[in-house]
């Protein structure tokens, strides 16, 4: 078994190599939106959702190749959510990963459509696997249904709604938990679950993967809040202290830095417990949880 | 066999009765987006896409009940496309079916999210049918894949891109055909195809349904262009002559009123030929094509 960094790099490199192949080939008249989709999809990022999907599929007896179209589809959906979140009417962010946001680069109309296009392409990429004959239709439909359940108005979109509606308003710790569990947690959990589903894992394993992902997802988000006040603009590639500027309630404003760091440690421990003694009991997942909570960007 | 009007009303009434049941139940914090989704989805319209889906399913030996979740899912996707098309950064339309557009009623952020929510719910509604045990996973995945193929950047979204990019610029007849075949045609074709697929129709029947729908879809669009210059604001429920105001090239500006009307008649004849002598050879479809081309709103 190779070390953590090496293994993450292997997954990451495989995802980066595979992603462009799922983009539509450029037609004359719709070229701009397809460029905008490529700009945002291939614009970097840690690919943590794809890595989770690939890793869980492998741990459940599947292969990286099997999970790849599903992992790439999840990254498309993640990219769509970032494009729409950055829009002037939403979070109004001009920078994403140190580069102009999609609407700054391509204009607002094209950014809305590029987001719509990536969301649709995410579903299409999963569903098209049916035609390859490599997957049972049951697994394809189950994976795509997981995605739809995770990112709708009762999932990721609902999280963004709560976020926008509470901007500049007080929010309780419970509401903040719900916000994060929907806005970022739902898709991270779906990533792990879909990896298991593609490999045909039994329900109890899917449930363990879900519990692991739920905890690291929240740890990831709280670490984001911590970094927003501690990191420098250069390291982060986006404006720092943007949460305070936008008057957002975060774990840090609610609990302070030290207590927030302790919550992260507790969540990582919870994640560890979820996989302990199961087929998912693998050094990579323990280290992934640790690193997510200790990252400096 | 009941008459055309009676049969359309039966389909229409069944769709209107079924649609609310597919909307998410309201949660406390995400309530606003779910209201905005309901506002646009239940805000009227002819439900022509849903009717096509139901009718084709029936003609292929299926039932209205079987086709209903798929027909409703298609209406959700149609509603999403209208919400995003109306946005200030797109067509900037304040009125939709005589009522304030979604972004006028709920604000821009909520309108973007309501559109995203309805698109996601459309896929989710189809995919969730897997859990009912009433459909083979093959049919569910095939129907959902049809949808994804029809509405992506090579389909409906691509049509909107071409539309926006050609606003105020000259467009050829060929480009206008492509624009309509993508922007409205793709989803109308998918509606008919999905109806057939749900009933388990063979490929040649799906191809006939596709050809019928392609022709009536274009006839429908050209009739829209004609109505934009001939109807009154009161009858249409939206600003008339908006195309000329937006300097859009339409069939009417390209070919004039009389030639446009002739093209519509030719398309209806083509649609008729597609179904003649097949299981789809039914008075309802002939009359539907006729009425679409002769409607006054």
Coordinates of C-alpha atoms in Angstrom, one line a residue:
Chain A
X1 CA 0.0 0.0 0.0
X2 CA 1.5 3.3 -1.1
X3 CA 1.6 6.3 1.3
X4 CA -1.2 8.8 1.8
X5 CA 0.3 11.6 -0.4
X6 CA 1.2 9.3 -3.2
X7 CA -2.2 7.7 -3.2
X8 CA -4.1 11.0 -3.2
X9 CA -1.8 12.1 -6.0
X10 CA -2.7 9.0 -8.0
X11 CA -6.4 9.6 -7.6
X12 CA -6.0 13.3 -8.3
X13 CA -3.9 12.8 -11.4
X14 CA -6.4 10.2 -12.8
X15 CA -9.3 12.6 -12.2
X16 CA -7.5 15.5 -13.9
X17 CA -6.7 13.2 -16.9
X18 CA -10.2 11.9 -17.2
X19 CA -12.3 15.1 -16.8
X20 CA -11.7 16.7 -20.1
X21 CA -12.9 13.6 -21.9
X22 CA -16.4 14.0 -20.5
X23 CA -16.8 17.6 -21.8
X24 CA -19.0 17.9 -24.9
X25 CA -17.0 18.4 -28.1
X26 CA -17.3 22.0 -29.3
X27 CA -20.0 22.8 -31.8
X28 CA -19.7 26.1 -33.7
X29 CA -22.6 28.0 -32.3
X30 CA -22.6 26.8 -28.6
X31 CA -18.9 27.1 -28.3
X32 CA -18.8 29.8 -25.7
X33 CA -20.9 28.0 -23.1
X34 CA -18.8 24.9 -23.5
X35 CA -15.6 27.0 -23.0
X36 CA -17.2 28.4 -19.9
X37 CA -18.0 24.9 -18.6
X38 CA -14.5 23.8 -19.3
X39 CA -13.0 26.9 -17.7
X40 CA -14.8 26.2 -14.4
X41 CA -14.6 22.4 -14.4
X42 CA -10.9 22.3 -15.3
X43 CA -10.0 25.3 -13.1
X44 CA -8.3 23.4 -10.3
X45 CA -9.5 22.4 -6.9
X46 CA -8.5 19.5 -4.6
X47 CA -11.0 17.1 -6.2
X48 CA -11.8 15.8 -2.8
X49 CA -15.3 14.6 -3.8
X50 CA -13.9 12.6 -6.8
X51 CA -11.2 11.2 -4.6
X52 CA -13.7 10.0 -2.0
X53 CA -15.8 8.4 -4.8
X54 CA -12.8 6.6 -6.2
X55 CA -11.4 5.5 -2.8
X56 CA -14.7 4.2 -1.5
X57 CA -15.3 2.3 -4.7
X58 CA -11.9 0.6 -4.4
X59 CA -12.3 -0.2 -0.8
X60 CA -15.6 -1.9 -1.6
X61 CA -14.0 -4.1 -4.2
X62 CA -14.5 -2.0 -7.3
X63 CA -11.9 -0.3 -9.5
X64 CA -10.8 3.3 -10.1
X65 CA -11.9 2.9 -13.7
X66 CA -15.4 1.9 -12.8
X67 CA -15.9 4.8 -10.4
X68 CA -14.3 7.4 -12.7
X69 CA -17.3 8.6 -14.7
X70 CA -19.3 8.9 -11.5
X71 CA -16.4 10.8 -9.8
X72 CA -16.1 13.2 -12.7
X73 CA -19.9 13.7 -12.8
X74 CA -19.8 14.7 -9.1
X75 CA -17.0 17.2 -9.9
X76 CA -19.2 18.7 -12.6
X77 CA -22.0 19.2 -10.1
X78 CA -19.6 20.7 -7.6
X79 CA -18.3 23.1 -10.3
X80 CA -21.9 24.1 -11.2
X81 CA -22.6 24.9 -7.6
X82 CA -19.5 27.2 -7.4
X83 CA -20.4 29.0 -10.6
X84 CA -23.9 29.8 -9.4
X85 CA -22.8 30.6 -5.8
X86 CA -20.3 33.2 -7.2
X87 CA -23.0 35.1 -9.2
X88 CA -23.6 38.7 -8.4
X89 CA -27.1 38.0 -7.1
X90 CA -25.6 35.3 -4.8
X91 CA -22.3 35.6 -3.0
X92 CA -20.9 38.1 -5.6
X93 CA -17.4 36.7 -5.6
X94 CA -15.1 37.9 -8.4
X95 CA -12.3 35.4 -7.6
X96 CA -12.4 31.6 -7.5
X97 CA -9.2 29.7 -6.9
X98 CA -7.1 32.8 -7.7
X99 CA -8.7 33.3 -11.1
X100 CA -11.7 35.4 -12.3
X101 CA -15.0 33.7 -11.5
X102 CA -16.9 32.3 -14.4
X103 CA -19.3 35.4 -14.7
X104 CA -16.3 37.8 -14.6
X105 CA -14.6 35.8 -17.4
X106 CA -17.7 35.0 -19.5
X107 CA -20.5 37.3 -18.4
X108 CA -23.5 36.6 -16.2
X109 CA -25.7 35.0 -18.8
X110 CA -23.1 32.5 -19.9
X111 CA -22.2 31.7 -16.2
X112 CA -25.8 30.8 -15.4
X113 CA -25.9 28.6 -18.5
X114 CA -22.5 27.1 -17.9
X115 CA -23.7 26.1 -14.4
X116 CA -26.9 24.7 -15.8
X117 CA -24.9 22.9 -18.4
X118 CA -22.5 21.3 -15.9
X119 CA -25.4 20.2 -13.6
X120 CA -27.1 18.5 -16.6
X121 CA -23.8 17.0 -17.8
X122 CA -23.3 15.6 -14.4
X123 CA -26.5 13.6 -14.6
X124 CA -25.9 12.8 -18.3
X125 CA -22.4 11.5 -17.6
X126 CA -23.7 9.0 -15.0
X127 CA -26.8 8.0 -17.0
X128 CA -24.8 7.5 -20.2
X129 CA -22.8 4.7 -18.4
X130 CA -25.8 2.6 -19.1
X131 CA -24.9 2.5 -22.8
X132 CA -21.4 1.2 -22.1
X133 CA -22.8 -2.1 -20.9
X134 CA -20.3 -2.1 -18.0
X135 CA -22.8 -1.4 -15.3
X136 CA -26.1 -2.8 -14.3
X137 CA -28.9 -0.3 -14.9
X138 CA -29.8 -0.8 -11.1
X139 CA -26.4 0.6 -10.0
X140 CA -26.5 3.5 -12.5
X141 CA -30.0 4.6 -11.5
X142 CA -29.2 4.2 -7.8
X143 CA -26.1 6.3 -8.1
X144 CA -27.9 9.0 -10.1
X145 CA -30.8 9.0 -7.7
X146 CA -28.3 9.5 -4.8
X147 CA -26.9 12.5 -6.6
X148 CA -30.4 14.0 -7.2
X149 CA -31.4 13.5 -3.6
X150 CA -28.2 15.2 -2.3
X151 CA -28.2 18.3 -4.4
X152 CA -31.9 19.4 -4.5
X153 CA -33.8 21.9 -2.4
X154 CA -33.8 19.5 0.5
X155 CA -30.0 19.2 0.0
X156 CA -27.2 21.4 -1.4
X157 CA -29.6 24.0 -2.9
X158 CA -31.4 24.2 0.4
X159 CA -28.1 24.9 2.1
X160 CA -27.4 27.8 -0.3
X161 CA -30.9 29.2 0.4
X162 CA -30.3 29.1 4.2
X163 CA -26.9 30.7 3.6
X164 CA -28.3 33.6 1.6
X165 CA -31.3 34.2 3.8
X166 CA -29.2 34.4 6.9
X167 CA -26.6 36.8 5.5
X168 CA -26.2 39.6 8.0
X169 CA -28.7 38.0 10.4
X170 CA -28.1 36.0 13.5
X171 CA -28.0 32.2 13.2
X172 CA -27.9 29.5 15.9
X173 CA -25.4 26.8 16.1
X174 CA -28.1 24.3 15.2
X175 CA -29.0 26.3 12.1
X176 CA -25.4 26.6 11.1
X177 CA -25.0 22.8 11.4
X178 CA -28.0 22.3 9.1
X179 CA -26.6 24.9 6.7
X180 CA -23.3 23.1 6.3
X181 CA -24.8 19.6 6.3
X182 CA -26.8 20.7 3.3
X183 CA -24.6 23.1 1.5
X184 CA -21.4 21.1 1.5
X185 CA -22.1 18.0 3.5
X186 CA -24.8 16.5 1.2
X187 CA -22.6 16.3 -1.9
X188 CA -19.6 15.0 0.1
X189 CA -21.7 12.3 1.6
X190 CA -23.1 11.4 -1.8
X191 CA -19.6 11.1 -3.2
X192 CA -18.7 8.5 -0.7
X193 CA -22.0 6.7 -1.0
X194 CA -21.9 6.6 -4.8
X195 CA -18.4 5.2 -4.7
X196 CA -19.8 2.3 -2.6
X197 CA -22.9 1.9 -4.8
X198 CA -20.9 1.6 -8.0
X199 CA -18.9 -1.2 -6.4
X200 CA -22.2 -2.9 -5.3
X201 CA -21.5 -2.6 -1.6
X202 CA -24.2 -3.7 0.9
X203 CA -26.3 -1.1 2.7
X204 CA -24.4 -1.3 6.0
X205 CA -21.2 -0.4 4.3
X206 CA -22.9 2.5 2.5
X207 CA -24.1 3.7 5.9
X208 CA -20.6 3.6 7.3
X209 CA -19.2 5.5 4.4
X210 CA -22.0 8.1 4.9
X211 CA -21.2 8.6 8.5
X212 CA -17.5 9.0 7.7
X213 CA -18.2 11.5 5.0
X214 CA -20.7 13.4 7.1
X215 CA -18.1 14.0 9.8
X216 CA -15.2 14.9 7.5
X217 CA -17.5 17.1 5.5
X218 CA -18.4 19.2 8.5
X219 CA -14.7 19.2 9.7
X220 CA -13.8 20.4 6.2
X221 CA -16.3 23.3 6.4
X222 CA -15.3 24.4 9.9
X223 CA -11.7 24.4 8.8
X224 CA -12.7 26.7 5.9
X225 CA -14.2 29.0 8.5
X226 CA -11.0 28.9 10.5
X227 CA -8.9 29.5 7.4
X228 CA -11.0 32.5 6.5
X229 CA -9.7 34.3 9.5
X230 CA -6.2 32.8 9.8
X231 CA -4.9 32.3 6.3
X232 CA -3.3 35.0 4.1
X233 CA -4.9 36.0 0.8
X234 CA -1.9 34.7 -1.1
X235 CA -2.1 31.2 0.4
X236 CA -5.8 30.8 0.0
X237 CA -6.2 32.2 -3.6
X238 CA -9.4 34.1 -2.6
X239 CA -10.1 37.2 -0.4
X240 CA -9.7 36.4 3.3
X241 CA -11.9 37.5 6.0
X242 CA -14.7 37.6 3.4
X243 CA -17.1 36.0 5.9
X244 CA -16.7 38.9 8.4
X245 CA -17.0 41.4 5.5
X246 CA -20.3 39.7 4.4
X247 CA -21.4 39.6 8.1
X248 CA -21.7 35.8 8.0
X249 CA -22.1 33.8 11.1
X250 CA -19.4 31.0 11.1
X251 CA -18.2 28.5 13.6
X252 CA -15.4 30.9 14.5
X253 CA -17.8 33.8 15.2
X254 CA -20.1 31.5 17.2
X255 CA -17.5 29.4 19.2
X256 CA -14.2 31.2 18.7
X257 CA -11.0 29.7 17.1
X258 CA -9.9 27.3 19.8
X259 CA -13.3 25.7 20.4
X260 CA -13.8 25.4 16.6
X261 CA -10.5 23.6 16.3
X262 CA -11.6 21.2 19.1
X263 CA -14.9 20.5 17.2
X264 CA -12.8 19.6 14.1
X265 CA -10.8 17.2 16.1
X266 CA -13.9 15.6 17.6
X267 CA -15.4 15.2 14.1
X268 CA -12.3 13.5 12.8
X269 CA -12.5 11.0 15.7
X270 CA -16.1 10.3 14.8
X271 CA -15.2 9.7 11.2
X272 CA -12.5 7.3 12.3
X273 CA -15.0 5.4 14.4
X274 CA -17.4 5.0 11.5
X275 CA -14.9 3.0 9.4
X276 CA -13.1 1.1 12.2
X277 CA -13.3 -2.7 11.9
X278 CA -15.0 -2.7 8.5
X279 CA -13.9 -3.2 4.9
X280 CA -13.4 0.6 4.9
X281 CA -10.8 0.4 7.7
X282 CA -7.9 1.7 5.6
X283 CA -5.0 4.0 6.5
X284 CA -5.8 6.3 3.5
X285 CA -9.2 7.3 5.0
X286 CA -7.8 7.9 8.5
X287 CA -5.1 10.1 7.0
X288 CA -7.5 11.9 4.6
X289 CA -9.6 12.9 7.6
X290 CA -6.5 14.1 9.5
X291 CA -5.1 16.1 6.6
X292 CA -8.5 17.8 5.8
X293 CA -8.6 19.1 9.3
X294 CA -5.0 20.2 9.4
X295 CA -4.8 21.8 5.9
X296 CA -3.5 25.4 5.6
X297 CA -5.4 26.2 2.4
Chain B
X1 CA -62.6 7.5 -28.4
X2 CA -63.4 10.9 -26.9
X3 CA -62.9 14.1 -29.0
X4 CA -59.7 16.0 -29.2
X5 CA -60.7 18.8 -26.7
X6 CA -62.0 16.4 -24.2
X7 CA -59.0 14.2 -24.4
X8 CA -56.5 17.1 -24.1
X9 CA -58.5 18.3 -21.0
X10 CA -58.3 14.9 -19.5
X11 CA -54.5 14.8 -19.8
X12 CA -54.2 18.4 -18.7
X13 CA -56.4 17.9 -15.6
X14 CA -54.5 14.8 -14.6
X15 CA -51.2 16.6 -14.9
X16 CA -52.4 19.6 -12.9
X17 CA -53.7 17.3 -10.2
X18 CA -50.5 15.3 -10.1
X19 CA -47.8 18.0 -10.2
X20 CA -48.1 19.4 -6.6
X21 CA -47.5 15.9 -5.2
X22 CA -44.0 15.8 -6.7
X23 CA -42.9 19.1 -5.0
X24 CA -40.8 18.7 -1.8
X25 CA -42.7 19.2 1.4
X26 CA -41.8 22.5 3.0
X27 CA -39.0 22.5 5.5
X28 CA -38.7 25.5 7.8
X29 CA -35.5 27.0 6.6
X30 CA -35.6 26.3 2.8
X31 CA -39.3 27.3 2.5
X32 CA -38.7 30.2 0.3
X33 CA -37.1 28.3 -2.6
X34 CA -39.7 25.6 -2.4
X35 CA -42.4 28.3 -2.7
X36 CA -40.6 29.8 -5.7
X37 CA -40.4 26.4 -7.3
X38 CA -44.1 25.8 -6.7
X39 CA -45.0 29.3 -8.0
X40 CA -43.3 28.7 -11.3
X41 CA -44.2 25.0 -11.7
X42 CA -47.8 25.5 -10.9
X43 CA -48.2 28.8 -12.6
X44 CA -50.2 27.6 -15.6
X45 CA -49.1 26.8 -19.1
X46 CA -50.5 24.5 -21.7
X47 CA -48.6 21.4 -20.4
X48 CA -48.0 20.4 -24.0
X49 CA -44.8 18.5 -23.1
X50 CA -46.6 16.5 -20.4
X51 CA -49.5 15.8 -22.7
X52 CA -47.2 14.5 -25.4
X53 CA -45.5 12.2 -22.9
X54 CA -48.8 10.8 -21.6
X55 CA -50.4 10.4 -25.1
X56 CA -47.4 8.7 -26.6
X57 CA -47.1 6.3 -23.6
X58 CA -50.8 5.4 -24.0
X59 CA -50.5 4.9 -27.8
X60 CA -47.5 2.6 -27.2
X61 CA -49.6 0.4 -24.8
X62 CA -48.7 2.1 -21.5
X63 CA -51.0 4.0 -19.1
X64 CA -51.4 7.6 -18.1
X65 CA -50.5 6.6 -14.5
X66 CA -47.2 5.0 -15.7
X67 CA -46.2 8.1 -17.7
X68 CA -47.3 10.7 -15.1
X69 CA -44.1 11.0 -13.0
X70 CA -42.1 11.3 -16.2
X71 CA -44.5 13.9 -17.7
X72 CA -44.4 15.9 -14.5
X73 CA -40.6 15.7 -14.4
X74 CA -40.5 17.2 -17.9
X75 CA -42.7 20.0 -16.8
X76 CA -40.3 20.8 -14.0
X77 CA -37.5 21.0 -16.4
X78 CA -39.5 23.2 -18.7
X79 CA -40.4 25.5 -15.7
X80 CA -36.7 25.7 -14.8
X81 CA -35.8 26.8 -18.3
X82 CA -38.4 29.5 -18.2
X83 CA -37.2 30.9 -14.9
X84 CA -33.6 31.1 -16.0
X85 CA -34.5 32.5 -19.4
X86 CA -36.5 35.3 -17.8
X87 CA -33.6 36.4 -15.6
X88 CA -32.3 40.0 -16.0
X89 CA -29.0 38.7 -17.4
X90 CA -30.9 36.6 -20.0
X91 CA -34.1 37.8 -21.7
X92 CA -35.0 40.1 -18.8
X93 CA -38.7 39.4 -18.9
X94 CA -40.8 40.8 -16.0
X95 CA -43.9 38.9 -17.0
X96 CA -44.6 35.2 -17.5
X97 CA -48.1 34.0 -18.3
X98 CA -49.5 37.3 -17.2
X99 CA -47.9 37.1 -13.7
X100 CA -44.6 38.5 -12.3
X101 CA -41.7 36.4 -13.4
X102 CA -40.1 34.3 -10.6
X103 CA -37.2 36.8 -10.1
X104 CA -39.7 39.7 -9.8
X105 CA -41.7 37.8 -7.3
X106 CA -38.9 36.2 -5.2
X107 CA -35.7 38.1 -6.2
X108 CA -32.9 37.0 -8.5
X109 CA -31.0 34.7 -6.1
X110 CA -34.1 32.7 -5.3
X111 CA -35.0 32.5 -9.0
X112 CA -31.6 31.1 -9.9
X113 CA -31.9 28.6 -7.0
X114 CA -35.6 27.7 -7.8
X115 CA -34.5 26.9 -11.4
X116 CA -31.6 24.8 -10.2
X117 CA -34.0 23.1 -7.8
X118 CA -36.6 22.3 -10.5
X119 CA -34.0 20.9 -12.8
X120 CA -32.6 18.7 -10.1
X121 CA -36.2 17.7 -9.0
X122 CA -36.9 16.7 -12.6
X123 CA -34.1 14.2 -12.7
X124 CA -34.9 13.1 -9.1
X125 CA -38.6 12.5 -9.9
X126 CA -37.7 10.2 -12.8
X127 CA -34.9 8.4 -10.9
X128 CA -37.0 7.9 -7.8
X129 CA -39.4 5.8 -9.8
X130 CA -36.8 3.1 -9.4
X131 CA -37.8 2.7 -5.8
X132 CA -41.5 2.1 -6.6
X133 CA -40.7 -1.2 -8.2
X134 CA -43.2 -0.4 -11.0
X135 CA -40.6 0.2 -13.6
X136 CA -37.6 -1.7 -14.8
X137 CA -34.3 0.1 -14.0
X138 CA -33.5 0.0 -17.7
X139 CA -36.5 2.1 -18.6
X140 CA -35.9 4.6 -15.8
X141 CA -32.3 5.1 -16.8
X142 CA -33.1 5.3 -20.5
X143 CA -35.8 7.9 -19.9
X144 CA -33.6 10.0 -17.6
X145 CA -30.7 9.7 -20.1
X146 CA -33.0 11.0 -22.9
X147 CA -33.8 14.0 -20.7
X148 CA -30.1 14.7 -20.0
X149 CA -29.2 14.5 -23.7
X150 CA -32.0 16.8 -24.7
X151 CA -31.4 19.7 -22.3
X152 CA -27.6 20.0 -22.1
X153 CA -25.2 22.3 -23.9
X154 CA -25.7 20.3 -27.1
X155 CA -29.5 20.7 -26.6
X156 CA -31.8 23.1 -24.9
X157 CA -29.0 25.1 -23.1
X158 CA -27.2 25.3 -26.4
X159 CA -30.3 26.8 -28.0
X160 CA -30.5 29.5 -25.3
X161 CA -26.7 30.3 -25.9
X162 CA -27.3 30.7 -29.6
X163 CA -30.3 32.9 -28.9
X164 CA -28.5 35.2 -26.5
X165 CA -25.4 35.5 -28.6
X166 CA -27.4 36.4 -31.7
X167 CA -29.5 39.1 -30.0
X168 CA -29.4 42.2 -32.2
X169 CA -27.2 40.4 -34.7
X170 CA -28.1 38.9 -38.1
X171 CA -28.9 35.2 -38.2
X172 CA -29.4 32.9 -41.2
X173 CA -32.5 30.7 -41.7
X174 CA -30.3 27.7 -41.0
X175 CA -29.0 29.1 -37.7
X176 CA -32.6 30.0 -36.7
X177 CA -33.7 26.4 -37.4
X178 CA -30.8 25.1 -35.2
X179 CA -31.7 27.6 -32.5
X180 CA -35.3 26.4 -32.3
X181 CA -34.5 22.8 -32.8
X182 CA -32.3 23.1 -29.7
X183 CA -34.1 25.7 -27.5
X184 CA -37.6 24.3 -27.7
X185 CA -37.4 21.3 -30.1
X186 CA -35.1 19.1 -28.0
X187 CA -37.3 19.0 -24.9
X188 CA -40.5 18.5 -27.0
X189 CA -38.9 15.6 -28.8
X190 CA -37.7 14.1 -25.5
X191 CA -41.3 14.4 -24.1
X192 CA -42.6 12.2 -26.9
X193 CA -39.7 9.8 -26.9
X194 CA -39.8 9.4 -23.1
X195 CA -43.5 8.6 -23.3
X196 CA -42.7 5.8 -25.7
X197 CA -39.7 4.6 -23.7
X198 CA -41.8 4.3 -20.5
X199 CA -44.2 2.0 -22.4
X200 CA -41.3 -0.1 -23.7
X201 CA -41.9 0.8 -27.3
X202 CA -39.4 -0.5 -29.9
X203 CA -36.8 1.9 -31.5
X204 CA -38.7 2.4 -34.8
X205 CA -41.7 3.7 -32.9
X206 CA -39.6 6.0 -30.8
X207 CA -38.1 7.3 -34.1
X208 CA -41.5 8.0 -35.5
X209 CA -42.5 9.8 -32.3
X210 CA -39.3 11.8 -32.5
X211 CA -40.1 12.9 -36.1
X212 CA -43.6 13.9 -35.3
X213 CA -42.5 15.9 -32.3
X214 CA -39.6 17.5 -34.2
X215 CA -42.1 18.9 -36.7
X216 CA -44.7 20.0 -34.3
X217 CA -42.1 21.6 -32.1
X218 CA -40.8 23.8 -34.9
X219 CA -44.4 24.6 -36.0
X220 CA -45.1 25.6 -32.4
X221 CA -42.1 27.9 -32.3
X222 CA -42.9 29.6 -35.6
X223 CA -46.5 30.1 -34.5
X224 CA -45.0 31.8 -31.4
X225 CA -43.1 34.1 -33.7
X226 CA -46.3 34.8 -35.7
X227 CA -48.3 35.5 -32.5
X228 CA -45.7 37.9 -31.2
X229 CA -46.6 40.3 -34.0
X230 CA -50.3 39.5 -34.5
X231 CA -51.7 38.8 -31.0
X232 CA -52.7 41.5 -28.4
X233 CA -51.0 41.8 -25.1
X234 CA -54.3 40.8 -23.3
X235 CA -54.7 37.6 -25.2
X236 CA -51.1 36.5 -24.9
X237 CA -50.5 37.4 -21.3
X238 CA -47.0 38.8 -22.1
X239 CA -45.7 41.9 -23.8
X240 CA -46.3 41.6 -27.6
X241 CA -43.8 42.6 -30.2
X242 CA -41.1 41.8 -27.7
X243 CA -39.0 40.1 -30.4
X244 CA -38.8 43.3 -32.4
X245 CA -38.1 45.3 -29.3
X246 CA -35.2 42.9 -28.5
X247 CA -34.1 43.1 -32.2
X248 CA -34.5 39.3 -32.5
X249 CA -34.5 37.6 -35.9
X250 CA -37.6 35.4 -36.1
X251 CA -39.2 33.4 -38.9
X252 CA -41.5 36.4 -39.4
X253 CA -38.6 38.9 -39.8
X254 CA -36.8 36.4 -42.1
X255 CA -39.7 35.1 -44.3
X256 CA -42.7 37.4 -43.6
X257 CA -46.1 36.4 -42.1
X258 CA -47.5 34.5 -45.1
X259 CA -44.5 32.4 -45.9
X260 CA -44.1 31.6 -42.1
X261 CA -47.7 30.4 -42.1
X262 CA -47.0 28.2 -45.1
X263 CA -43.9 26.7 -43.3
X264 CA -46.1 25.8 -40.3
X265 CA -48.6 24.0 -42.6
X266 CA -45.8 22.1 -44.2
X267 CA -44.4 21.0 -40.9
X268 CA -47.8 19.8 -39.7
X269 CA -48.0 17.7 -42.8
X270 CA -44.6 16.3 -42.1
X271 CA -45.7 15.4 -38.6
X272 CA -48.8 13.6 -39.9
X273 CA -46.6 11.5 -42.3
X274 CA -44.4 10.5 -39.4
X275 CA -47.2 8.7 -37.6
X276 CA -49.3 7.5 -40.5
X277 CA -49.9 3.8 -40.7
X278 CA -48.1 3.0 -37.3
X279 CA -49.4 2.4 -33.8
X280 CA -49.1 6.1 -33.4
X281 CA -51.7 6.7 -36.1
X282 CA -54.4 8.3 -33.9
X283 CA -56.8 11.2 -34.4
X284 CA -55.6 12.9 -31.2
X285 CA -52.1 13.4 -32.6
X286 CA -53.3 14.7 -36.0
X287 CA -55.6 17.2 -34.2
X288 CA -52.9 18.2 -31.7
X289 CA -50.6 19.1 -34.6
X290 CA -53.4 21.1 -36.3
X291 CA -54.4 23.0 -33.2
X292 CA -50.9 23.9 -32.2
X293 CA -50.4 25.5 -35.6
X294 CA -53.8 27.3 -35.4
X295 CA -53.8 28.5 -31.8
X296 CA -54.3 32.2 -31.1
X297 CA -52.3 32.3 -27.8

